[in-house]
Short mmCIF file of N, CA, C and O in Angstrom, two decimals:
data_model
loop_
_atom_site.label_atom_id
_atom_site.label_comp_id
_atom_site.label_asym_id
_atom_site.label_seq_id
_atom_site.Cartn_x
_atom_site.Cartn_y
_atom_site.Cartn_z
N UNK A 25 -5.71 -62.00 -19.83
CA UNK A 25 -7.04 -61.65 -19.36
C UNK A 25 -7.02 -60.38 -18.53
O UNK A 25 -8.10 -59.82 -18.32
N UNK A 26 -5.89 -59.87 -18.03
CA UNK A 26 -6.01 -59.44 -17.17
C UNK A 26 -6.02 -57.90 -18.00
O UNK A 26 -6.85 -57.00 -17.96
N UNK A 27 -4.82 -58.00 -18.69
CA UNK A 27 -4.79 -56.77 -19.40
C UNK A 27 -6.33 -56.22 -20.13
O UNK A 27 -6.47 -55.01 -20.27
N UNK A 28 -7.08 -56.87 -20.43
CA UNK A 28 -8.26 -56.74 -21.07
C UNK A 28 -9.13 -56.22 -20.20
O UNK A 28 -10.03 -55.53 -20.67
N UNK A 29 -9.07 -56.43 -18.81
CA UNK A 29 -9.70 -55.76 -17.88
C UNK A 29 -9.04 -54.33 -17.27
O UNK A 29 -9.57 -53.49 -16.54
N UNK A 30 -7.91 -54.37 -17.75
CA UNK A 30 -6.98 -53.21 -17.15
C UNK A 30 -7.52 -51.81 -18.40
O UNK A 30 -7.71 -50.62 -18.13
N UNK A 31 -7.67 -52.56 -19.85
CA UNK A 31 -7.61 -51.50 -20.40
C UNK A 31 -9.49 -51.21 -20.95
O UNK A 31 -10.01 -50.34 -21.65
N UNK A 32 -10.06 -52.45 -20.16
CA UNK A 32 -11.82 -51.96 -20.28
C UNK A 32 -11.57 -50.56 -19.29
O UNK A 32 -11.49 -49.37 -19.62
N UNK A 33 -11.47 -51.28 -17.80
CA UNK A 33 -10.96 -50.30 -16.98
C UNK A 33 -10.79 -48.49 -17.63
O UNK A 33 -11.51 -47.50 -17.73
N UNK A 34 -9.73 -48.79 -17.87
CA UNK A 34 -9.13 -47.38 -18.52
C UNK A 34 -10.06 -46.58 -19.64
O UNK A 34 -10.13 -45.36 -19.77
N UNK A 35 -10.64 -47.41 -20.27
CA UNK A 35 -11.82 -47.00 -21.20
C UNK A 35 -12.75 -46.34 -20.46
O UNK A 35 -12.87 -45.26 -21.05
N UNK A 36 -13.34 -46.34 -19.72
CA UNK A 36 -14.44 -46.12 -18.93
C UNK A 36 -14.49 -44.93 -18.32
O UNK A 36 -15.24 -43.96 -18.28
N UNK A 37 -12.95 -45.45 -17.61
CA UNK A 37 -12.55 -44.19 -16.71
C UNK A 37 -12.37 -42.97 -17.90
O UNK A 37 -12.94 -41.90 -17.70
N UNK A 38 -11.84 -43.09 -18.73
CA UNK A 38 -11.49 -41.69 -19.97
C UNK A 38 -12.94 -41.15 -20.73
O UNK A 38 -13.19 -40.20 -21.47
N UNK A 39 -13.76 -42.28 -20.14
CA UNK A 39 -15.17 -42.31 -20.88
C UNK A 39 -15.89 -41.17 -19.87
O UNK A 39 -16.11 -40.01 -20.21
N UNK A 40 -16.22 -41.77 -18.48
CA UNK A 40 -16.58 -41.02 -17.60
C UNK A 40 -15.81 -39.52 -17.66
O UNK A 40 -16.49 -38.49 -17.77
N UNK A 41 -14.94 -39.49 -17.62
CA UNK A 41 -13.96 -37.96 -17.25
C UNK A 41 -14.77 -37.47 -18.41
O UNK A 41 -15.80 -36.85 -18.14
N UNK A 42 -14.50 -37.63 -19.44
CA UNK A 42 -14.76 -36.66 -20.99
C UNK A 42 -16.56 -36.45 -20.94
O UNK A 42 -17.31 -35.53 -21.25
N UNK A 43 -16.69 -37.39 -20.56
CA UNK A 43 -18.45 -36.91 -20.53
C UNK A 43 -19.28 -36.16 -18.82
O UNK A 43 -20.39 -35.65 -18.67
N UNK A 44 -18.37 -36.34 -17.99
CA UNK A 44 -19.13 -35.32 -16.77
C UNK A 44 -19.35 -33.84 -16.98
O UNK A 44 -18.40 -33.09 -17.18
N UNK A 45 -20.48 -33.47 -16.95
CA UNK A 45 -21.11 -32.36 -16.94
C UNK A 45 -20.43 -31.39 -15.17
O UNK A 45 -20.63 -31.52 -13.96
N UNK A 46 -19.48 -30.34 -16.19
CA UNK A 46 -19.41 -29.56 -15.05
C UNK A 46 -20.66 -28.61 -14.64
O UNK A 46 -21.61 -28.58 -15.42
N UNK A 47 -20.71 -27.85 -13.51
CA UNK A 47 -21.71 -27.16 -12.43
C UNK A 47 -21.36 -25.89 -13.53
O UNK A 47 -20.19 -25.53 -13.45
N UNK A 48 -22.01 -25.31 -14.32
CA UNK A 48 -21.56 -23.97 -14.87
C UNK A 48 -22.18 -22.81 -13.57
O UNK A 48 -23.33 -22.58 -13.21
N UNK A 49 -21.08 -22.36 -13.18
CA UNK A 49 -21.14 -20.70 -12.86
C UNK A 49 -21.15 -19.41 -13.54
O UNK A 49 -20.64 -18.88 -14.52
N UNK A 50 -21.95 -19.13 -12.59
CA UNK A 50 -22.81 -17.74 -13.94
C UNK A 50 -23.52 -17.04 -12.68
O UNK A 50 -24.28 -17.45 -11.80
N UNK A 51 -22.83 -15.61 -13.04
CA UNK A 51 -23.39 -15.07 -12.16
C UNK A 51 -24.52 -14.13 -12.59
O UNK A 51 -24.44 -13.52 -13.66
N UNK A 52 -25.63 -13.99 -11.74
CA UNK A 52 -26.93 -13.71 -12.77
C UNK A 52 -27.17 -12.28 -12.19
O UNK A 52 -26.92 -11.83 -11.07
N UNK A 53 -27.78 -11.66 -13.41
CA UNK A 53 -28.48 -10.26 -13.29
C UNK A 53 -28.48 -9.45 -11.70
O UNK A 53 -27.99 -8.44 -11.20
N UNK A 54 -29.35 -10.59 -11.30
CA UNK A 54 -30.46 -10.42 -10.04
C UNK A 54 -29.21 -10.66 -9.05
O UNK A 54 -29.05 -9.47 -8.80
N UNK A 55 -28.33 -11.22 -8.40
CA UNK A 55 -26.85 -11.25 -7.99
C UNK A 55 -26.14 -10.16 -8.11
O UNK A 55 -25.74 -9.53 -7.13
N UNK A 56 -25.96 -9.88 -9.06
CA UNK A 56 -25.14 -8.14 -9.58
C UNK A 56 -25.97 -6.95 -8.98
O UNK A 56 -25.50 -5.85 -8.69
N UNK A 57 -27.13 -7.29 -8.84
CA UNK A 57 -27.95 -5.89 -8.24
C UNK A 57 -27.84 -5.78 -6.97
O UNK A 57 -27.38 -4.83 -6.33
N UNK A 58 -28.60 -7.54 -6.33
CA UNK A 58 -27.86 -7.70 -4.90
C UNK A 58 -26.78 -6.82 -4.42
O UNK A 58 -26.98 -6.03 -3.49
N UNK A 59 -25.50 -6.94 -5.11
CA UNK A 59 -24.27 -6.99 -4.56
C UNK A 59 -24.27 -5.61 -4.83
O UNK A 59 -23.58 -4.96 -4.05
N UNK A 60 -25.04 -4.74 -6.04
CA UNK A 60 -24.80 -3.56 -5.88
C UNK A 60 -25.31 -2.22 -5.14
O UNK A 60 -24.94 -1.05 -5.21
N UNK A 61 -26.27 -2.86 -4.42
CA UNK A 61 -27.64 -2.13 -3.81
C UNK A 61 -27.00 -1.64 -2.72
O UNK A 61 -27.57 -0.72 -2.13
N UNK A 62 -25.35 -2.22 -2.06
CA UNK A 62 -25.38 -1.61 -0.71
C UNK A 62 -24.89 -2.98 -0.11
O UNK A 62 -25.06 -2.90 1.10
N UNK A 63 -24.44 -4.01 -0.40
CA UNK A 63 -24.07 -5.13 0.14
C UNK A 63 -22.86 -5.34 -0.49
O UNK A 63 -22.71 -6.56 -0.41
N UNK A 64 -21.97 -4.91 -1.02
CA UNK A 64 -20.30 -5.32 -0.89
C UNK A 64 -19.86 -5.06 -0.28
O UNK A 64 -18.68 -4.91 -0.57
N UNK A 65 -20.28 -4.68 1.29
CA UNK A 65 -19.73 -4.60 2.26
C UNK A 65 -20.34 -5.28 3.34
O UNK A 65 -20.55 -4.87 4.47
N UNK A 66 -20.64 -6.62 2.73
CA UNK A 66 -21.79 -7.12 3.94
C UNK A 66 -21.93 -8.87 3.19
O UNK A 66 -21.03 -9.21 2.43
N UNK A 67 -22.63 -9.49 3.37
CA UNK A 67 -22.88 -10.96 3.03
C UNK A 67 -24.06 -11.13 2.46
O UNK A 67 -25.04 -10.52 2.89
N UNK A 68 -24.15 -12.18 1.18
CA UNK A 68 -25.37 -12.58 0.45
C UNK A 68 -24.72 -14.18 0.56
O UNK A 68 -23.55 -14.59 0.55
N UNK A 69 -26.22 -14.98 0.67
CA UNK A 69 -26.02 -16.27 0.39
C UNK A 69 -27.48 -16.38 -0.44
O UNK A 69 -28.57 -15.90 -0.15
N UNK A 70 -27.06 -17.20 -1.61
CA UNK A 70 -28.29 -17.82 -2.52
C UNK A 70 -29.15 -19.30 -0.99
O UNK A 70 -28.77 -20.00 -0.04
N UNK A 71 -30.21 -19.01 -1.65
CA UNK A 71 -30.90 -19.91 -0.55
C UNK A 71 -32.20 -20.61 -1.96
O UNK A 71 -32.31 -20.25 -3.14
N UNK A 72 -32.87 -21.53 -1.29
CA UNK A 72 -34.17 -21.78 -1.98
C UNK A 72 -35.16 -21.29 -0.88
O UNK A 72 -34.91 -21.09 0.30
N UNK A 73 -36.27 -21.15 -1.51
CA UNK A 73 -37.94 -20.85 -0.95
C UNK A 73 -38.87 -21.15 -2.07
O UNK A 73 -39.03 -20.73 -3.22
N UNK A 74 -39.51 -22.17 -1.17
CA UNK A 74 -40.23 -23.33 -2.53
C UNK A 74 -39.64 -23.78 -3.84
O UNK A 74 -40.27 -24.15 -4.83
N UNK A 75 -38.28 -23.67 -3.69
CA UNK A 75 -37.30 -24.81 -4.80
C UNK A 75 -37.37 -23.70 -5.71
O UNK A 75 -37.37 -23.90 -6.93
N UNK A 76 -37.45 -22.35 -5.14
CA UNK A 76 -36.56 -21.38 -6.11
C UNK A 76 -35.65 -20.71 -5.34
O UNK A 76 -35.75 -20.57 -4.12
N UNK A 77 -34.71 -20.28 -6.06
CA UNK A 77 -33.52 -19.56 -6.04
C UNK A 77 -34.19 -17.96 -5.30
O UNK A 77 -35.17 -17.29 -5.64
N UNK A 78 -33.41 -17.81 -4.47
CA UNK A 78 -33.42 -16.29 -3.74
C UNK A 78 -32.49 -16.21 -2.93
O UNK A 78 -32.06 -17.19 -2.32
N UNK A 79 -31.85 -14.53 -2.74
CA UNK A 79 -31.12 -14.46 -2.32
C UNK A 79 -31.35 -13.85 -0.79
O UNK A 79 -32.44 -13.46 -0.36
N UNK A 80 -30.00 -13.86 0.00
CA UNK A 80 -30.20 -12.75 1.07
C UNK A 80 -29.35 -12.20 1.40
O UNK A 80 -28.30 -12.83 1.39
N UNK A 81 -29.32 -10.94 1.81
CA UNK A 81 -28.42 -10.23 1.79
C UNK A 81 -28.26 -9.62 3.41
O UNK A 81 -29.34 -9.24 3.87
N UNK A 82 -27.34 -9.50 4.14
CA UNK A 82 -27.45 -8.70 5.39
C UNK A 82 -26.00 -7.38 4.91
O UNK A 82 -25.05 -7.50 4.13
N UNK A 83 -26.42 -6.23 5.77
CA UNK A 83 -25.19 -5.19 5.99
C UNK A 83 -24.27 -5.83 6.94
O UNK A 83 -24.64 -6.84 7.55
N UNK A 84 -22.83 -5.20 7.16
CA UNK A 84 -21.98 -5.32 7.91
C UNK A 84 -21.85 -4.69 8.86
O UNK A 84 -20.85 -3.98 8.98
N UNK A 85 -23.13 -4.77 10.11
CA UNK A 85 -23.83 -3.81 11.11
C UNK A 85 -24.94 -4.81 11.76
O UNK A 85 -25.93 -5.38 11.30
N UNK A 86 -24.28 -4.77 13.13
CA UNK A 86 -24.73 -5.20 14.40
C UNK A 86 -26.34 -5.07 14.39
O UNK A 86 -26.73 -3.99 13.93
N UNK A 87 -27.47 -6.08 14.86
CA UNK A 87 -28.64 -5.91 14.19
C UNK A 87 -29.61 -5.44 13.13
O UNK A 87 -30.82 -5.22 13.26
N UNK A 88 -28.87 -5.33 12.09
CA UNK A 88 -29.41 -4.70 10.83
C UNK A 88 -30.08 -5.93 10.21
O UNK A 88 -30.44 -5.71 9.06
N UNK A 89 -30.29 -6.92 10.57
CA UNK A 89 -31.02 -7.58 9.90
C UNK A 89 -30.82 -8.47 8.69
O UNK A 89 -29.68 -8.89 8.55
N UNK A 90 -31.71 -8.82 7.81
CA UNK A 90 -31.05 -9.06 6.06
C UNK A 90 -32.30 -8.66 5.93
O UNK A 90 -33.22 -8.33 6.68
N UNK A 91 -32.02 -8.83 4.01
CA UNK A 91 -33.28 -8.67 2.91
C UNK A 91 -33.58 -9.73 2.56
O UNK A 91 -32.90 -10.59 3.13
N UNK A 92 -34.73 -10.37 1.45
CA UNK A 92 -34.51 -11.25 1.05
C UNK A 92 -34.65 -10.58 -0.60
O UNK A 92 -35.22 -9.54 -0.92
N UNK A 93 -34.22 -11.15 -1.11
CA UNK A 93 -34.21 -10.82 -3.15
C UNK A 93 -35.17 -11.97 -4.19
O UNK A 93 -35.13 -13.10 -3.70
N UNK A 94 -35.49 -11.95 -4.69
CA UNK A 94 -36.05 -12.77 -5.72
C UNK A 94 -34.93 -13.06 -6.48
O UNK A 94 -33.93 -12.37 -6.30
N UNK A 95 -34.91 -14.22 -7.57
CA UNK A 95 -34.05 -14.16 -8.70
C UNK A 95 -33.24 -12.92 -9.13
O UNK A 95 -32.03 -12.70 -9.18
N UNK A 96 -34.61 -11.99 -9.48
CA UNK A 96 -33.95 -10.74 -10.10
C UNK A 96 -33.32 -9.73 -9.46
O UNK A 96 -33.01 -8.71 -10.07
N UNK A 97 -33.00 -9.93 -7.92
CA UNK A 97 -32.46 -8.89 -7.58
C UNK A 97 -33.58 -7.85 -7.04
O UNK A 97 -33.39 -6.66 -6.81
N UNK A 98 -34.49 -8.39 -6.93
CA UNK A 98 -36.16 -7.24 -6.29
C UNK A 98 -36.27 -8.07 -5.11
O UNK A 98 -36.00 -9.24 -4.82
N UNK A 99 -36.84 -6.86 -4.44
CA UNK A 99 -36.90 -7.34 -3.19
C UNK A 99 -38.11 -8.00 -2.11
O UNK A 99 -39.08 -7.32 -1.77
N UNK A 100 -37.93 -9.13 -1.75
CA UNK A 100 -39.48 -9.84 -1.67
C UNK A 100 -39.36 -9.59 -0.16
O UNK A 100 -40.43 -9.21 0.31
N UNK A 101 -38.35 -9.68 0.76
CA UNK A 101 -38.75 -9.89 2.26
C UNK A 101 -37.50 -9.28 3.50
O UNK A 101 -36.27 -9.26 3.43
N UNK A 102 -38.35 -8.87 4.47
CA UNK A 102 -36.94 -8.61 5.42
C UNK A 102 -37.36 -9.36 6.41
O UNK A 102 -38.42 -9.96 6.60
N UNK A 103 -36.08 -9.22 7.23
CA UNK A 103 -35.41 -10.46 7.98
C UNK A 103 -34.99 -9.41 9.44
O UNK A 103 -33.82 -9.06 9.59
N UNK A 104 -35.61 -9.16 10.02
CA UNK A 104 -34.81 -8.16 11.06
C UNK A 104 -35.79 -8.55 12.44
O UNK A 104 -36.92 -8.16 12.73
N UNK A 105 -34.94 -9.42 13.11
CA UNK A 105 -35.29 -10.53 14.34
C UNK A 105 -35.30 -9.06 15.58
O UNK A 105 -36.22 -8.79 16.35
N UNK A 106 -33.99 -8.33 15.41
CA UNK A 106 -34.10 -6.96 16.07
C UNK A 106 -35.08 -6.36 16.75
O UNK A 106 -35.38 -6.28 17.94
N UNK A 107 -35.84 -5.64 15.03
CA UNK A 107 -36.51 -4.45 15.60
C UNK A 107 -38.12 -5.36 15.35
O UNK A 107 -39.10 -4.63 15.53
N UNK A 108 -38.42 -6.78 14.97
CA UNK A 108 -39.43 -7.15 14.97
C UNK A 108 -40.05 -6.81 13.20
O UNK A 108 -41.26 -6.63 13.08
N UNK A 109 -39.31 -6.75 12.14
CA UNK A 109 -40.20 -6.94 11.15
C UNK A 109 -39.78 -8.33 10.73
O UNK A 109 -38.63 -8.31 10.29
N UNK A 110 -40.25 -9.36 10.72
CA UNK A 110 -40.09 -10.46 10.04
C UNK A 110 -40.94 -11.31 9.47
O UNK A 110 -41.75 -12.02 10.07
N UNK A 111 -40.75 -11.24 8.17
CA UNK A 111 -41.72 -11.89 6.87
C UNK A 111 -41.84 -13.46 6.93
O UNK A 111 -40.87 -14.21 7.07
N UNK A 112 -42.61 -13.69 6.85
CA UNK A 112 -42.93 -15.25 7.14
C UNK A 112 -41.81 -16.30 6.36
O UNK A 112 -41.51 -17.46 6.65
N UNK A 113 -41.44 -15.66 5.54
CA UNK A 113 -40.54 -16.41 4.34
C UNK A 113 -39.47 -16.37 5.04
O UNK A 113 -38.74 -17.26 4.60
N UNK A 114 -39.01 -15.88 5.81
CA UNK A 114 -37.47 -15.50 6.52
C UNK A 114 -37.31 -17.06 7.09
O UNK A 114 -36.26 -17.71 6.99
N UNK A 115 -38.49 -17.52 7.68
CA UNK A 115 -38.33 -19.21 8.18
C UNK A 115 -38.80 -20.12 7.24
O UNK A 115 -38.91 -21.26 7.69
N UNK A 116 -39.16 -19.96 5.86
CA UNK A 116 -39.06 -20.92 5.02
C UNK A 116 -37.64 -20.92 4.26
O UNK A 116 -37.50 -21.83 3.43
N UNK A 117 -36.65 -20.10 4.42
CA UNK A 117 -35.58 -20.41 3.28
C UNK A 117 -34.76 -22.02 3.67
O UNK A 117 -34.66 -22.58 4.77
N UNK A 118 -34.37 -22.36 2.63
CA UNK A 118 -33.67 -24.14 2.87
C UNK A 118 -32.88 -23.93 1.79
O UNK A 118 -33.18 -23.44 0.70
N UNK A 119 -31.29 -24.57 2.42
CA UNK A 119 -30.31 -25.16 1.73
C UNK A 119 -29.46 -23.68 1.04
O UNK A 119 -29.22 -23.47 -0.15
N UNK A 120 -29.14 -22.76 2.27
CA UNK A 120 -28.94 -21.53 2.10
C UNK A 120 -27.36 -21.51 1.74
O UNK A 120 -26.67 -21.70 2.75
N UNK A 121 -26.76 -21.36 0.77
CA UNK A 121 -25.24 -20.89 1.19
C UNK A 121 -24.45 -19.76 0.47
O UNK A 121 -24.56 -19.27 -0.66
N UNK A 122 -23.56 -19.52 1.60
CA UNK A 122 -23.41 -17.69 1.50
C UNK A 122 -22.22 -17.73 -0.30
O UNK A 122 -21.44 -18.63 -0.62
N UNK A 123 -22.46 -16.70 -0.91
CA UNK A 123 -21.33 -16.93 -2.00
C UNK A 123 -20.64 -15.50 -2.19
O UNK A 123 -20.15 -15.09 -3.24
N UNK A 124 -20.68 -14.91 -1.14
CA UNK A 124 -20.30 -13.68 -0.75
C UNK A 124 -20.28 -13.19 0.83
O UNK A 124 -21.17 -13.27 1.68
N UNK A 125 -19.10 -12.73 0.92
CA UNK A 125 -18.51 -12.56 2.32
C UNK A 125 -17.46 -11.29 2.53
O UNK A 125 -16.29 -11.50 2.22
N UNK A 126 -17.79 -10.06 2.99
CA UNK A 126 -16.75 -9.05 2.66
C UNK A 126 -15.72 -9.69 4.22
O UNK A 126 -16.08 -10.03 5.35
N UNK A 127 -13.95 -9.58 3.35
CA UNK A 127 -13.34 -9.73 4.66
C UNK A 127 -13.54 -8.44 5.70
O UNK A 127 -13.78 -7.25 5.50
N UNK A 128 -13.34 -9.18 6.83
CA UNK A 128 -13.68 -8.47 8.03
C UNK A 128 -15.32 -8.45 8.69
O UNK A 128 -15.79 -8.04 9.76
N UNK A 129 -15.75 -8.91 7.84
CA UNK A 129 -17.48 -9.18 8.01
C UNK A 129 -17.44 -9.29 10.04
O UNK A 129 -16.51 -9.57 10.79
N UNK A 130 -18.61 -8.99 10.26
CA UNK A 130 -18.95 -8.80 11.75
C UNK A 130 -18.92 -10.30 12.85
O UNK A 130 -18.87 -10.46 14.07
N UNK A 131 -18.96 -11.16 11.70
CA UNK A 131 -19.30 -12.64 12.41
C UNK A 131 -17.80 -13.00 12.21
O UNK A 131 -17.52 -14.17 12.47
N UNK A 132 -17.00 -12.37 11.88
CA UNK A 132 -15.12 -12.76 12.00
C UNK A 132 -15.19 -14.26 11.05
O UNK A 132 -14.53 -15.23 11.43
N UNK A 133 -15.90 -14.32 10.02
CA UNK A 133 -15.41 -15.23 9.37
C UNK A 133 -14.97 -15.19 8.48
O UNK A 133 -14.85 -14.06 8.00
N UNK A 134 -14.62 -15.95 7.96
CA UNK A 134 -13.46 -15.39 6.44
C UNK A 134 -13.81 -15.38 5.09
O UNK A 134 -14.50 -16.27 4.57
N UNK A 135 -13.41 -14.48 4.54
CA UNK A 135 -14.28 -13.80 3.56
C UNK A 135 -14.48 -14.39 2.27
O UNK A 135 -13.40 -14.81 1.86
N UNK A 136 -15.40 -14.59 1.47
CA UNK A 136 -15.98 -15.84 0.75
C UNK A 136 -16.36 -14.83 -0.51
O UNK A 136 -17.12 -13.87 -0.35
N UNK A 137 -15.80 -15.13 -1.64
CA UNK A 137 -16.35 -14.61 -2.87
C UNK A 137 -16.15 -15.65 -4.28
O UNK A 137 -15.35 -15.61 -5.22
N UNK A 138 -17.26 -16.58 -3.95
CA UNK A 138 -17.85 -17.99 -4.93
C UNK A 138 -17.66 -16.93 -6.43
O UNK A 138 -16.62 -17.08 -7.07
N UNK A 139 -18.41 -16.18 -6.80
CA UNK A 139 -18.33 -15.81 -8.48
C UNK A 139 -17.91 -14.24 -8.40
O UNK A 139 -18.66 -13.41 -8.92
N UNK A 140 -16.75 -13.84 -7.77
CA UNK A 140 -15.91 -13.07 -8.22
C UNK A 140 -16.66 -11.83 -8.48
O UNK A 140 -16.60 -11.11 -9.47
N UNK A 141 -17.46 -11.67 -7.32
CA UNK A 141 -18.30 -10.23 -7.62
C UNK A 141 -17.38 -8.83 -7.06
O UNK A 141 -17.59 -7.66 -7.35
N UNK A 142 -16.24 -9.43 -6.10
CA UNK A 142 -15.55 -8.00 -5.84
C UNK A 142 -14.64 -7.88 -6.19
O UNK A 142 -13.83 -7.41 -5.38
N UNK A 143 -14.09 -8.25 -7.73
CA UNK A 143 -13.27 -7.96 -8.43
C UNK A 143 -12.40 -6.99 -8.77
O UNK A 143 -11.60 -7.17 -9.70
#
């Protein structure tokens, strides 16, 4: 009896593995522009605003602020607590995380590159 449960067991488990859907990474259009506009030397994290995808981007410079990006890499909002321009959206972003990090970045944290944009 027992074996019959050992090898349902094992069925299941080979069942589950072969059928989980991995997270595909893909790095999109609107990401590549991000990163090329003037920010591979600085930090972007994908964020949501109203359960879409946008990005933000800050320089690697003491109150400079961030941007914010749409999907495509256009630019919907700035973020600069500094000098006082700040877009209302700057306090709606949720569930923000950075997938780009140049080492040496200003906040001394360590440098983060999720889809291999500084290749």
């Amino acid at each position: 009896m027992s074996s019959k449960i050992l090898a349902t067991m094992a069925f299941l488990s080979f069942f589950v593995m072969t059928n989980c859907k991995k997270d595909k990474v893909e790095i999109t259009d609107g990401l590549k522009k991000v990163f090329n506009s003037g920010f591979a030397a600085g930090e972007i994290a994908e964020c949501r605003y109203d359960g879409i995808l946008v990005y933000t981007a800050s320089p690697n410079a003491y109150d400079a602020g961030s941007n914010i990006y749409d999907k495509n890499g256009n630019p919907i909002g700035t973020c600069n607590y500094a000098w006082g321009s700040v877009d209302s959206l700057c306090r709606q972003l949720k569930d923000c995380e950075v997938v780009y990090r140049v080492k040496g970045f200003l906040t001394g944290q360590p440098p983060v590159d999720k889809y291999k944009l500084g290749k």
